CSV table of C-alpha atoms and ligand atoms in Angstrom, one decimal:
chain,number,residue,atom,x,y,z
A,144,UNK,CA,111.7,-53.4,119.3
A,145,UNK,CA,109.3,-51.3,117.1
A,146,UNK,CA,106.2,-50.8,118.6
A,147,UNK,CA,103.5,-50.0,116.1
A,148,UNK,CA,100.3,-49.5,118.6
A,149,UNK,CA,100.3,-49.1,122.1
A,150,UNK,CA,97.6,-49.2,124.4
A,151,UNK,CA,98.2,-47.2,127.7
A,152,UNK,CA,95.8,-48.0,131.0
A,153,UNK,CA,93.0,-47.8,128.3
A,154,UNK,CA,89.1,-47.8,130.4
A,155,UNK,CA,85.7,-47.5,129.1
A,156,UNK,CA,82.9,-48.1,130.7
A,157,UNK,CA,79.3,-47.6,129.5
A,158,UNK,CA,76.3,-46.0,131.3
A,159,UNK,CA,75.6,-49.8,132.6
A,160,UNK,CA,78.9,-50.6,134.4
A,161,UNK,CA,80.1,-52.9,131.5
A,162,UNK,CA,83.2,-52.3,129.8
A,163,UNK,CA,87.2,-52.2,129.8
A,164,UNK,CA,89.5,-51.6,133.0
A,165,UNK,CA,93.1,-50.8,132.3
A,166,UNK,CA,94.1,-52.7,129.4
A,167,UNK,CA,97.5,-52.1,128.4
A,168,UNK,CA,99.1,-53.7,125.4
A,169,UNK,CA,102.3,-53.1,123.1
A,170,UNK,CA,102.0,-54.6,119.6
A,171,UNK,CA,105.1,-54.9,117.2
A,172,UNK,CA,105.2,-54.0,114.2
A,173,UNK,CA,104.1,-57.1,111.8
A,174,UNK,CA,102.6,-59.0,114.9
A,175,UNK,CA,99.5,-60.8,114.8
A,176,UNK,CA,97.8,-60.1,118.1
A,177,UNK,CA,94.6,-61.9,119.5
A,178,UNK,CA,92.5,-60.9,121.5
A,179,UNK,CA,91.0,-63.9,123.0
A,180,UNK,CA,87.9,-64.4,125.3
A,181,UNK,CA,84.1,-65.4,126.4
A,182,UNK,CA,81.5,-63.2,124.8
A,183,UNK,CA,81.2,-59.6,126.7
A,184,UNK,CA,84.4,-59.6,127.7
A,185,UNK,CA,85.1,-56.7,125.9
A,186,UNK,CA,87.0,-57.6,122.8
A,187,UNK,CA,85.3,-55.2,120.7
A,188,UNK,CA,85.1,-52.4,122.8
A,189,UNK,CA,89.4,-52.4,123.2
A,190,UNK,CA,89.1,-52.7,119.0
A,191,UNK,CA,86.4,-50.1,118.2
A,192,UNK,CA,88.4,-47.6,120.9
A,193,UNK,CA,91.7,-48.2,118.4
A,194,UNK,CA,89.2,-47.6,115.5
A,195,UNK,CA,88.3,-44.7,116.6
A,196,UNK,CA,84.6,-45.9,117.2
A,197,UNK,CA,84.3,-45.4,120.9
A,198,UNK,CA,85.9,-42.5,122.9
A,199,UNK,CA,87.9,-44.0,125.7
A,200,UNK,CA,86.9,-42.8,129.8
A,201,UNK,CA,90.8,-42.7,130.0
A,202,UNK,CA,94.0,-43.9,129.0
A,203,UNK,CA,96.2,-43.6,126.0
A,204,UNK,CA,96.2,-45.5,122.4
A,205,UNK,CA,99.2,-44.4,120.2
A,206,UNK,CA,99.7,-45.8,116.7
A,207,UNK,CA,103.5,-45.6,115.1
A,208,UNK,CA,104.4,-43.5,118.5
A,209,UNK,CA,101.3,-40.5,117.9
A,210,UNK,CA,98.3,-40.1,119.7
A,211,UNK,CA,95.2,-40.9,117.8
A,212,UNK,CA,92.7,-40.0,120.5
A,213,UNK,CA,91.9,-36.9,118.8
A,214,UNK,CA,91.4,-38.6,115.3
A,215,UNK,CA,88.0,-39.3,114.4
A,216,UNK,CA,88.1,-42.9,113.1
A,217,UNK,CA,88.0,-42.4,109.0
A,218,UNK,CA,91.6,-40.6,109.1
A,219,UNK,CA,93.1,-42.9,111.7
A,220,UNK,CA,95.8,-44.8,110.1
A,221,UNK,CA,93.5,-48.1,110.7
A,222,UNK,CA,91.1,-50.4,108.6
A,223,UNK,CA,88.3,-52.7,110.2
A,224,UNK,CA,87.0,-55.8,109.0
A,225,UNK,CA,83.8,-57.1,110.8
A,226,UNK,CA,82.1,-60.6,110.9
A,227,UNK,CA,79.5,-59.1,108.8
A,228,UNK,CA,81.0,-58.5,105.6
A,229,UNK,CA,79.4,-55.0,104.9
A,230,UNK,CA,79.7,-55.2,101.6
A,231,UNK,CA,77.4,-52.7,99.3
A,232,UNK,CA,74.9,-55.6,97.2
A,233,UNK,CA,74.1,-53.3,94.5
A,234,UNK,CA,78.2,-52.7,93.7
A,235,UNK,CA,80.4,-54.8,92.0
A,236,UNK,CA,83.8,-56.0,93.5
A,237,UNK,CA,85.8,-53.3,91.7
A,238,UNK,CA,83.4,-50.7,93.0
A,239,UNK,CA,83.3,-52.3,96.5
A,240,UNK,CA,87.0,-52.2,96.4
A,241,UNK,CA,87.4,-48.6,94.8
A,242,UNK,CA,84.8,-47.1,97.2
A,243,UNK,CA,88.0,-46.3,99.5
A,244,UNK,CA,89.7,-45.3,97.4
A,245,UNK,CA,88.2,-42.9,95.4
A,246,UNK,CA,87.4,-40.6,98.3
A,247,UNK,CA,91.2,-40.1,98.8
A,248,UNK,CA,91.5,-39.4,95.3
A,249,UNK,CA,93.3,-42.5,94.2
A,250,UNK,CA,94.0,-41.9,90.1
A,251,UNK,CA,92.4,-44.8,87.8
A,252,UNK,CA,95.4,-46.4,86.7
A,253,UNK,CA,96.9,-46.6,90.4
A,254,UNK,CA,93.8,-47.9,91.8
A,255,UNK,CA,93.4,-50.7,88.8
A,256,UNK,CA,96.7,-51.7,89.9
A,257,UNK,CA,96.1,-52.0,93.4
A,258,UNK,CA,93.0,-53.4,92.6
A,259,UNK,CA,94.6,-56.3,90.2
A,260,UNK,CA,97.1,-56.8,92.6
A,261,UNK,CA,94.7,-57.6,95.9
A,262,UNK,CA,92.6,-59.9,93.8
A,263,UNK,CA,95.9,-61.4,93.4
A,264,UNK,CA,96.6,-61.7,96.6
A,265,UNK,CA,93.1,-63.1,97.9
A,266,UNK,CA,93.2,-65.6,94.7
A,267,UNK,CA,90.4,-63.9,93.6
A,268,UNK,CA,92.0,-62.8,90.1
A,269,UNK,CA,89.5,-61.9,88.3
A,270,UNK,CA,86.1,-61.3,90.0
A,271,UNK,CA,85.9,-57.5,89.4
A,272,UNK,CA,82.2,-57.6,87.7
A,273,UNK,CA,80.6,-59.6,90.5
A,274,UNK,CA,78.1,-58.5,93.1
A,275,UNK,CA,78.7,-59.9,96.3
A,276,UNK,CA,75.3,-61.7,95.9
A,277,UNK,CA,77.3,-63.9,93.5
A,278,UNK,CA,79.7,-64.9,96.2
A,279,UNK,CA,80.0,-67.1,98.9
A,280,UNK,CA,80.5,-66.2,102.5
A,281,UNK,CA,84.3,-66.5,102.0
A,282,UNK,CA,84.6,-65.0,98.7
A,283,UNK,CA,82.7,-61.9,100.5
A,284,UNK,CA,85.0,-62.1,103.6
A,285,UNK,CA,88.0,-62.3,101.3
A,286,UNK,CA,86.7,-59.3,99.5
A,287,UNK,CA,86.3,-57.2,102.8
A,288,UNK,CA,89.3,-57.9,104.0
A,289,UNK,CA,91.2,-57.1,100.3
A,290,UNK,CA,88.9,-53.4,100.8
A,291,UNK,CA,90.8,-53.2,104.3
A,292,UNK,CA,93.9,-53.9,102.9
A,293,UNK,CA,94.0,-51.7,100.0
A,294,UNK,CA,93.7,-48.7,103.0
A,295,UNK,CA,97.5,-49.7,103.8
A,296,UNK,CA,96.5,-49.1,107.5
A,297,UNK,CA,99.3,-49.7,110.0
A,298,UNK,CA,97.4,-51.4,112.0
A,299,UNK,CA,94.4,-53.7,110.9
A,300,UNK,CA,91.3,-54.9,112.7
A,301,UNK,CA,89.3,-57.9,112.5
A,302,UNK,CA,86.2,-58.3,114.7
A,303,UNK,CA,85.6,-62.3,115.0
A,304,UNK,CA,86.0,-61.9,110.9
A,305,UNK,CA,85.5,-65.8,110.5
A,306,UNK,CA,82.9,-66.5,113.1
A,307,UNK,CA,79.9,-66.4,110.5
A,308,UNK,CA,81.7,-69.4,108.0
A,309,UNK,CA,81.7,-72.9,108.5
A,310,UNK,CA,84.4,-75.1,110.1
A,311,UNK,CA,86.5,-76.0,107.0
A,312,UNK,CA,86.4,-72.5,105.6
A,313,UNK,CA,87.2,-71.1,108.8
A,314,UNK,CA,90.3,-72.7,108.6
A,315,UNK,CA,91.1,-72.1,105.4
A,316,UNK,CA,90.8,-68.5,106.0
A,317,UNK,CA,93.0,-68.5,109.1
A,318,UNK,CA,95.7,-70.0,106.5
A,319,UNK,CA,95.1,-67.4,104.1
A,320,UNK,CA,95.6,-64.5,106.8
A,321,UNK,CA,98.2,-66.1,108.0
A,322,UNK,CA,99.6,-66.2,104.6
A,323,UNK,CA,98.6,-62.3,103.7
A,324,UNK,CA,100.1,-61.3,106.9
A,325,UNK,CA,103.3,-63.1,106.1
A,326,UNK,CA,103.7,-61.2,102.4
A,327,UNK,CA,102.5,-57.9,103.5
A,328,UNK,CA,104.1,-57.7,107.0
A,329,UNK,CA,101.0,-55.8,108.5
A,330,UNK,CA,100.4,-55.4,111.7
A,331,UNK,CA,97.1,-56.8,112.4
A,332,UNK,CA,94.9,-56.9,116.1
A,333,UNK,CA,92.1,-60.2,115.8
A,334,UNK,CA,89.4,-60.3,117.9
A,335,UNK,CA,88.0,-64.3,118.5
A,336,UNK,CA,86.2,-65.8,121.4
A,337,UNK,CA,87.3,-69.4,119.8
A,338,UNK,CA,90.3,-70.2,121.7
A,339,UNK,CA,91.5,-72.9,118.7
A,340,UNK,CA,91.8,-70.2,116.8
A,341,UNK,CA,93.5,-67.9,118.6
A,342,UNK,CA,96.1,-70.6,119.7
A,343,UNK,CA,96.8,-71.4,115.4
A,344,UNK,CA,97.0,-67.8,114.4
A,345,UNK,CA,98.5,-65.7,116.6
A,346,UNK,CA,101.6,-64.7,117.3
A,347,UNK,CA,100.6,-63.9,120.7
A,348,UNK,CA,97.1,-64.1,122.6
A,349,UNK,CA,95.9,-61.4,125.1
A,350,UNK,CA,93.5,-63.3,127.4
A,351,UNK,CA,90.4,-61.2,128.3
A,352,UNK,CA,87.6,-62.0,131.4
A,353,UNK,CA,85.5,-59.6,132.8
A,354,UNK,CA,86.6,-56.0,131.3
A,355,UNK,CA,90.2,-56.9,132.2
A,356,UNK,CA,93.9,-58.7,131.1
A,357,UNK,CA,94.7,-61.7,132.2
A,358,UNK,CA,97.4,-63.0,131.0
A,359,UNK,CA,99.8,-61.7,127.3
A,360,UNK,CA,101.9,-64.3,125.7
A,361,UNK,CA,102.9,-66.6,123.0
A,362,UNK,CA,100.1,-69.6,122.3
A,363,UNK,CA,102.7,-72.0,123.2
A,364,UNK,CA,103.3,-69.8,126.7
A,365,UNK,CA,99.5,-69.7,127.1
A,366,UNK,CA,99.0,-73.4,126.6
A,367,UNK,CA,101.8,-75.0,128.7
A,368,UNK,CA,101.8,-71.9,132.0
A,369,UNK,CA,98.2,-70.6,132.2
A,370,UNK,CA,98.9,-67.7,134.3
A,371,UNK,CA,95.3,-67.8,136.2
A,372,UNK,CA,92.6,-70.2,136.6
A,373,UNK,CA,90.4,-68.6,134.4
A,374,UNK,CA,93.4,-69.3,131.5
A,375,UNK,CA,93.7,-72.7,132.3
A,376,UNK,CA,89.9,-73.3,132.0
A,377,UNK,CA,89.4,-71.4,129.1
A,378,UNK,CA,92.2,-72.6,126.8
A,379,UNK,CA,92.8,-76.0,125.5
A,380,UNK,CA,91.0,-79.0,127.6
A,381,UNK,CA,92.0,-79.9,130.6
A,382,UNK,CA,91.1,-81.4,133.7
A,383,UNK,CA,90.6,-80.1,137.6
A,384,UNK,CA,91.0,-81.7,140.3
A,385,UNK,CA,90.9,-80.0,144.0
A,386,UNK,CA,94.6,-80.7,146.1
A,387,UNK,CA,95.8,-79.5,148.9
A,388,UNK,CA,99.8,-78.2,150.1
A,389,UNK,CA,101.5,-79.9,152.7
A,390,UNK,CA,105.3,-79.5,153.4
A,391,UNK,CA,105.4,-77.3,150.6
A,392,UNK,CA,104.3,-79.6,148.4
A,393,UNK,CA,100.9,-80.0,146.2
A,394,UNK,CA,99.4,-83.0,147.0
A,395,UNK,CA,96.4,-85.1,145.7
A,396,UNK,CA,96.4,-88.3,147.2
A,397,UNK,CA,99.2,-90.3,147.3
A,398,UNK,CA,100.9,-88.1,144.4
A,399,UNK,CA,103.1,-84.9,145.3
A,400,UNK,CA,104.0,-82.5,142.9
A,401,UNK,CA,106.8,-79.0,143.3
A,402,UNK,CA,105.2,-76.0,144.9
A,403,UNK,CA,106.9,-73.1,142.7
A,404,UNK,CA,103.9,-70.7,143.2
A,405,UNK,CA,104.4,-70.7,147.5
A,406,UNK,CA,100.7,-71.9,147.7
A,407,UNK,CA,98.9,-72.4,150.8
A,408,UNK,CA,95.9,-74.4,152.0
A,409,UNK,CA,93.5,-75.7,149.3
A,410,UNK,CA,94.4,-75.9,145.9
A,411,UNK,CA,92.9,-76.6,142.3
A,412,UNK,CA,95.1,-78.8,140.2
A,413,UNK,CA,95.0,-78.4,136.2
A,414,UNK,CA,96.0,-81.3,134.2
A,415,UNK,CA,96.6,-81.8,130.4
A,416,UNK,CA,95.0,-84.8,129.0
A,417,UNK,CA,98.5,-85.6,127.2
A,418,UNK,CA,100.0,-85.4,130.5
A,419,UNK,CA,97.9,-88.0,132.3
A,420,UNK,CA,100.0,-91.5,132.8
A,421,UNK,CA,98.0,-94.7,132.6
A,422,UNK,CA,99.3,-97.7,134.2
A,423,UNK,CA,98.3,-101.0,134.8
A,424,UNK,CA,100.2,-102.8,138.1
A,425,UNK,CA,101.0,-102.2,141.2
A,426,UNK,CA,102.3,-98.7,140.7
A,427,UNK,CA,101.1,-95.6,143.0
A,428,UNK,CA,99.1,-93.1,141.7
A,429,UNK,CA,95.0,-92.4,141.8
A,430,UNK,CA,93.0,-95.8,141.5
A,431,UNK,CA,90.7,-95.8,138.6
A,432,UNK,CA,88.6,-97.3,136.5
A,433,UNK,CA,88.5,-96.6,132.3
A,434,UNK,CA,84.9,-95.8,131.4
A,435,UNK,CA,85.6,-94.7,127.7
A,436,UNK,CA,88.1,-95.4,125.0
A,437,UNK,CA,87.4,-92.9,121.5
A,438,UNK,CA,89.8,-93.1,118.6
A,439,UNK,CA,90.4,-89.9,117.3
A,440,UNK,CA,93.0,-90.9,114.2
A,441,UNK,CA,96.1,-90.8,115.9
A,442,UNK,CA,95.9,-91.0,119.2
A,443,UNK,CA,93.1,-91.8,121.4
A,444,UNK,CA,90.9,-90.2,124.3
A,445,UNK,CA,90.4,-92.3,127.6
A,446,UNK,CA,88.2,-91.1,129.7
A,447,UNK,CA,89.2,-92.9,133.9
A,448,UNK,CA,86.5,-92.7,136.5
A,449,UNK,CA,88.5,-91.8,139.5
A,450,UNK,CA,87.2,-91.3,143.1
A,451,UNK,CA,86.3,-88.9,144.4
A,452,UNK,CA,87.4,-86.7,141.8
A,453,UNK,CA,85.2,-87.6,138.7
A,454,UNK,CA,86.3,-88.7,135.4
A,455,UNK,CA,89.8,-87.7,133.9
A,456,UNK,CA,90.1,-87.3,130.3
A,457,UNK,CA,93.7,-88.0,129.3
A,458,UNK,CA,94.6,-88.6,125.4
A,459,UNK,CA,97.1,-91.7,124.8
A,460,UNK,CA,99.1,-92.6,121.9
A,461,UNK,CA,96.8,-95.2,119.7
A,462,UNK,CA,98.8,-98.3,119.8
A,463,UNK,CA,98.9,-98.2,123.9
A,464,UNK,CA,95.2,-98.2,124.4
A,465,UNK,CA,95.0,-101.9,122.2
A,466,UNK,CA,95.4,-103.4,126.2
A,467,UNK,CA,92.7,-101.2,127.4
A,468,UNK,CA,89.5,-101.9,127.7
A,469,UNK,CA,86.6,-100.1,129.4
A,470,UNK,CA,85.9,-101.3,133.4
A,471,UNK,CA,89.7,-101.7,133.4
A,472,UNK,CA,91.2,-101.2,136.5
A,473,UNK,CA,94.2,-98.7,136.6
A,474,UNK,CA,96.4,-96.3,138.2
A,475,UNK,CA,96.4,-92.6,137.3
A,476,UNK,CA,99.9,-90.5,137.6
A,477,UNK,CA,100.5,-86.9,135.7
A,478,UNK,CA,103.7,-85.8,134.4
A,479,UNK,CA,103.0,-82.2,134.9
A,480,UNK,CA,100.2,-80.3,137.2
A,481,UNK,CA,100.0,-76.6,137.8
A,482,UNK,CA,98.1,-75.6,140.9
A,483,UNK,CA,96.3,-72.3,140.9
A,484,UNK,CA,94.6,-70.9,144.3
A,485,UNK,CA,91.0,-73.4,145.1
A,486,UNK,CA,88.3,-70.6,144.0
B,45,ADP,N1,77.0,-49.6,123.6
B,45,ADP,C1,77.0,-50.3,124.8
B,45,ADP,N2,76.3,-49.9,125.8
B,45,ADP,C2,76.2,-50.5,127.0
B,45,ADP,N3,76.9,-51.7,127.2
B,45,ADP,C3,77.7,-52.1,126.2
B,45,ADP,C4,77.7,-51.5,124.9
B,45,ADP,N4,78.5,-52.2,124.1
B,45,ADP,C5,79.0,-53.2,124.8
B,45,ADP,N5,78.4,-53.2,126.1
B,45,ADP,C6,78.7,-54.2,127.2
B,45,ADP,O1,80.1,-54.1,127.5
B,45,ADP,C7,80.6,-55.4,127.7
B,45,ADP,C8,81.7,-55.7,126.7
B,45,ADP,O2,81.2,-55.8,125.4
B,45,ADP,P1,82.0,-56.1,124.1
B,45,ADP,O3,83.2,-55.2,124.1
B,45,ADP,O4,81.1,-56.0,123.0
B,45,ADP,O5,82.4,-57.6,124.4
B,45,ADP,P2,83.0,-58.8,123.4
B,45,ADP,O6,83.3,-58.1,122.1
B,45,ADP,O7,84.1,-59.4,124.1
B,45,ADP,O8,81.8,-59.8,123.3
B,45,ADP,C9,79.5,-56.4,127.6
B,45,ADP,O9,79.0,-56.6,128.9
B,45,ADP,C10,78.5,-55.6,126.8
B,45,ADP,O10,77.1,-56.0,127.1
B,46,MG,MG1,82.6,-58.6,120.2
């Protein structure tokens, strides 16, 4: 497996407490990592320490196996694209773009050619003579990350990159990194507090809380075995519900479910809405009542008012909610639940 950064027990912490504890991370080469969690968890301060923008307390960061500790941040092999564009207004595109590369003494030809060819790439053949004033947020976005990639870093950065656009653009823009990632094989580190986002891009998330890890793995790993609580509640929707383990088993009610963890005592119970069974009948399961049917396009949202836990969202296939109707009674089962200790 080539490794193309490496993170190593990396800690910073500011004069205020706040900051990174032991964050270790191996990225492959052409992987697209996220870095996923709430505001001040300390996304950015893990990306500015790769930059080069923030001297680490301790710890290690090696890029294509060297140290770059020592390398002050504009001759690490690295490029950083942040939610503000930075752009310069009073310089065209071409000048925006050549800024880079000028200082390391690009010649003209080379850099009209790389130049050509990233406009290319960003579909924004063409736009040379424009001042980012003549943009929109996109274009500029696009054009900031075309400067980063012009840098041939090995590894790039984006800092929450799409936060600042609206919805549709923002997913446009995922698709188009997606795509540039895919063409130029670089290895890129995204920072995103939007966990949508991270679960469509990435190739694999690196859940943050507090300053530390808590869980590294595939979006698929991350959406279907939450390592921790805090995963489970911050990725995807889902619903709690407090249990308890008995025999070895996690029970709520009159439902049991397997014990693979070896809990004990009190337990909180995470549920995926697609996993919640709705039945009418004499069945077992938790008695409830619907409260809410929504239609969103192909399947449907029902919310179940279910004593004395509260309402349970589930999501059902559209043409099995046509016998529901809301003040319905019904019984409640789930086809999968994953217990994590009660908090
Ligand atoms: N220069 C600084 N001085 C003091 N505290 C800071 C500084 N930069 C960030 N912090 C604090 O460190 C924590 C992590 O910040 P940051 O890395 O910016 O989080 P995120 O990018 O996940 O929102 C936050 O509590 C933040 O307030
Ligand atoms: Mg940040």
């Amino acid at each position: 497996m080539d490794i193309q950064l490496s993170i190593q027990n990396l800690t910073k912490r500011y004069k205020t407490g706040d900051g990174v504890t032991d964050i270790s991370l191996d990225v492959r080469k052409g992987e697209l990592i996220t870095l996923l969690g709430p505001s001040g968890c300390g996304k950015t301060t893990v990306l500015r320490s790769i930059g080069g923008f923030l001297e680490p307390d301790s710890g290690e960061i090696l890029i294509e196996n060297k140290s770059v500790l020592k390398t002050p941040p504009e001759k690490r092999p690295t490029a950083m694209v942040f939610q503000s564009y930075n752009l310069w207004p009073h310089m065209t595109v071409y000048d925006n773009l050549a800024f880079g590369l000028k200082i390391r003494k690009m010649k003209k030809a080379e850099m009209d050619f790389a130049i050509t060819e990233v406009l290319k790439l960003i579909r924004m053949s063409g736009s040379e003579k424009k001042h980012p004033g003549e943009l929109s947020g996109g274009q500029q976005q696009r054009i900031a990350v075309a400067r980063a990639l012009l840098l041939k870093p090995a590894v790039l950065l984006l800092d929450e990159p799409f936060s600042a656009l609206d919805a549709k653009l923002r997913h446009e823009m995922r698709e188009e990194l997606r795509e540039i990632q895919s063409k130029t094989g670089l290895t890129m580190v995204f920072v995103t507090h939007d966990q949508e986002e991270a679960l469509s891009i990435s190739d694999r998330i690196v859940v943050m809380n507090h300053g530390h890890i808590e869980q590294i793995a595939s979006p698929q790993e991350i959406y279907d075995e939450p390592k921790s609580l805090f995963a489970a509640q911050f990725i995807g929707k889902m619903n709690f519900l407090k249990g308890v383990v008995s025999a070895d088993q996690v029970i709520i009610q009159n439902l049991a479910f397997p014990n693979p963890k070896r809990l004990t005592g009190e337990v909180s119970i995470a549920i995926r809405p697609e996993n919640v069974i709705l039945q009418d009948g004499e069945e077992t399961g938790l008695s409830g009542s619907v409260k809410q049917i929504m239609i969103l396009g192909h399947y449907a949202e029902v919310s179940v008012d279910v004593q004395p836990f509260g309402i349970i969202r589930s999501f059902q296939p559209r043409d099995q909610v046509k016998h529901l109707h809301s003040g319905q009674k019904v019984k409640v089962n789930f086809s999968k639940a994953l217990a994590f200790p009660a908090v």
